[in-house]
One Martini backbone bead per residue (centre of mass of N, CA, C, O) as a GRO file, in nm:
protein
  125
    1MET     BB    1  -0.409  -5.522  10.766
    2ARG     BB    2  -0.275  -5.357  10.509
    3ALA     BB    3  -0.259  -5.016  10.433
    4THR     BB    4  -0.289  -4.787  10.192
    5VAL     BB    5  -0.292  -4.476  10.080
    6LYS     BB    6  -0.522  -4.516   9.884
    7GLN     BB    7  -0.719  -4.632  10.096
    8LEU     BB    8  -0.712  -4.398  10.297
    9LEU     BB    9  -0.810  -4.181  10.097
   10ALA     BB   10  -1.076  -4.311  10.018
   11ALA     BB   11  -1.199  -4.310  10.303
   12ALA     BB   12  -1.172  -4.005  10.352
   13ASN     BB   13  -1.332  -3.907  10.099
   14GLU     BB   14  -1.596  -4.051  10.189
   15ALA     BB   15  -1.626  -3.908  10.481
   16VAL     BB   16  -1.537  -3.623  10.354
   17PRO     BB   17  -1.677  -3.356  10.245
   18ARG     BB   18  -1.701  -3.158   9.978
   19VAL     BB   19  -1.624  -2.814   9.896
   20THR     BB   20  -1.676  -2.523   9.774
   21PRO     BB   21  -1.587  -2.203   9.783
   22GLU     BB   22  -1.879  -2.105   9.820
   23GLU     BB   23  -1.953  -2.292  10.054
   24ALA     BB   24  -1.727  -2.199  10.240
   25GLN     BB   25  -1.813  -1.906  10.266
   26ALA     BB   26  -2.084  -1.967  10.400
   27LEU     BB   27  -1.968  -2.118  10.647
   28ILE     BB   28  -1.794  -1.885  10.748
   29GLY     BB   29  -2.039  -1.693  10.789
   30GLU     BB   30  -2.140  -1.918  11.021
   31GLY     BB   31  -1.840  -1.996  11.180
   32ALA     BB   32  -1.633  -2.138  11.038
   33LEU     BB   33  -1.330  -2.311  11.030
   34LEU     BB   34  -1.018  -2.245  10.881
   35VAL     BB   35  -0.780  -2.504  10.767
   36ASP     BB   36  -0.433  -2.530  10.726
   37VAL     BB   37  -0.241  -2.843  10.662
   38ARG     BB   38   0.011  -2.731  10.592
   39ASP     BB   39   0.317  -2.658  10.595
   40GLY     BB   40   0.497  -2.385  10.683
   41THR     BB   41   0.663  -2.365  10.417
   42GLU     BB   42   0.418  -2.346  10.229
   43VAL     BB   43   0.289  -2.096  10.352
   44ALA     BB   44   0.536  -1.905  10.318
   45MET     BB   45   0.531  -1.919   9.997
   46SER     BB   46   0.187  -1.860   9.950
   47GLY     BB   47   0.017  -1.853  10.182
   48SER     BB   48  -0.331  -1.791  10.273
   49ILE     BB   49  -0.635  -1.809  10.353
   50LYS     BB   50  -0.832  -1.591  10.469
   51GLY     BB   51  -0.854  -1.678  10.821
   52ALA     BB   52  -0.664  -1.898  10.850
   53ILE     BB   53  -0.535  -2.167  11.009
   54ASN     BB   54  -0.232  -2.332  11.111
   55VAL     BB   55  -0.237  -2.700  11.090
   56SER     BB   56  -0.061  -2.944  11.065
   57ARG     BB   57  -0.115  -3.268  11.004
   58GLY     BB   58   0.079  -3.363  11.249
   59MET     BB   59  -0.110  -3.170  11.470
   60ILE     BB   60  -0.423  -3.212  11.482
   61GLU     BB   61  -0.467  -3.383  11.739
   62PHE     BB   62  -0.336  -3.182  11.943
   63ARG     BB   63  -0.516  -2.926  11.869
   64ALA     BB   64  -0.810  -3.084  11.913
   65ASP     BB   65  -0.736  -3.157  12.210
   66PRO     BB   66  -0.852  -3.030  12.513
   67ASP     BB   67  -0.635  -3.219  12.694
   68HIS     BB   68  -0.405  -3.076  12.547
   69PRO     BB   69  -0.143  -2.848  12.554
   70TYR     BB   70  -0.180  -2.789  12.220
   71HIS     BB   71  -0.441  -2.666  12.218
   72ASP     BB   72  -0.685  -2.517  12.005
   73GLN     BB   73  -0.961  -2.323  12.070
   74ALA     BB   74  -1.076  -2.311  11.774
   75LEU     BB   75  -1.088  -2.624  11.805
   76ARG     BB   76  -1.420  -2.738  11.784
   77ALA     BB   77  -1.673  -2.976  11.782
   78ASP     BB   78  -1.912  -2.737  11.755
   79ARG     BB   79  -1.749  -2.657  11.491
   80PRO     BB   80  -1.703  -2.593  11.188
   81VAL     BB   81  -1.473  -2.754  10.948
   82ILE     BB   82  -1.225  -2.636  10.712
   83LEU     BB   83  -1.014  -2.800  10.480
   84TYR     BB   84  -0.671  -2.760  10.353
   85CYS     BB   85  -0.428  -2.795  10.083
   86ALA     BB   86  -0.260  -2.877   9.797
   87SER     BB   87  -0.491  -3.127   9.701
   88GLY     BB   88  -0.673  -3.284   9.961
   89GLY     BB   89  -0.549  -3.527  10.117
   90ARG     BB   90  -0.476  -3.412  10.399
   91ALA     BB   91  -0.757  -3.300  10.453
   92ALA     BB   92  -0.902  -3.572  10.458
   93LEU     BB   93  -0.736  -3.705  10.683
   94ALA     BB   94  -0.790  -3.486  10.896
   95GLY     BB   95  -1.098  -3.508  10.887
   96LYS     BB   96  -1.120  -3.802  10.981
   97THR     BB   97  -0.985  -3.755  11.250
   98LEU     BB   98  -1.189  -3.551  11.359
   99GLN     BB   99  -1.427  -3.743  11.351
  100GLU     BB  100  -1.296  -3.948  11.554
  101MET     BB  101  -1.297  -3.692  11.775
  102GLY     BB  102  -1.616  -3.565  11.728
  103PHE     BB  103  -1.642  -3.426  11.465
  104GLU     BB  104  -1.923  -3.344  11.253
  105ARG     BB  105  -1.832  -3.068  11.087
  106VAL     BB  106  -1.654  -3.173  10.807
  107TYR     BB  107  -1.442  -3.025  10.549
  108ASN     BB  108  -1.328  -3.029  10.197
  109LEU     BB  109  -1.168  -2.795   9.985
  110GLY     BB  110  -0.873  -2.884   9.912
  111ALA     BB  111  -0.703  -2.672   9.714
  112PHE     BB  112  -0.547  -2.383   9.740
  113LYS     BB  113  -0.524  -2.298   9.444
  114ASP     BB  114  -0.825  -2.332   9.372
  115ALA     BB  115  -0.936  -2.133   9.582
  116ALA     BB  116  -0.779  -1.886   9.480
  117GLU     BB  117  -0.883  -1.900   9.179
  118ALA     BB  118  -1.194  -1.867   9.288
  119GLY     BB  119  -1.147  -1.599   9.506
  120LEU     BB  120  -1.005  -1.647   9.754
  121ALA     BB  121  -0.846  -1.489   9.979
  122VAL     BB  122  -0.504  -1.389  10.014
  123GLU     BB  123  -0.244  -1.420  10.261
  124PRO     BB  124   0.027  -1.361  10.407
  125SER     BB  125   0.248  -1.511  10.647
   0.00000   0.00000   0.00000
């Protein structure tokens, strides 16, 4: 059966819990990793939330797999991960993928703009 983007997003949004900027700050204080899944050009234009690593949506599987040469050691299945993008859609899809890869504590912060407007510090790229 063919799945639509709308269906994929609905499943991802159901699977990956949303967190508020305040909840994200608390999780970061407990050691959660903040991941910006926007493309590099987006990050270059607007910066990122302070402390976030950039792993574009298209690279999340490669960076999260400890057996892959592109693995990012910061992405560990035993560490909470908070994802964000431009609107929350790519973050949800990336979060669902991480869950499928064995990550248990994965959260969707939603949109970069909303997080920045809520007071999360932004740093230039």
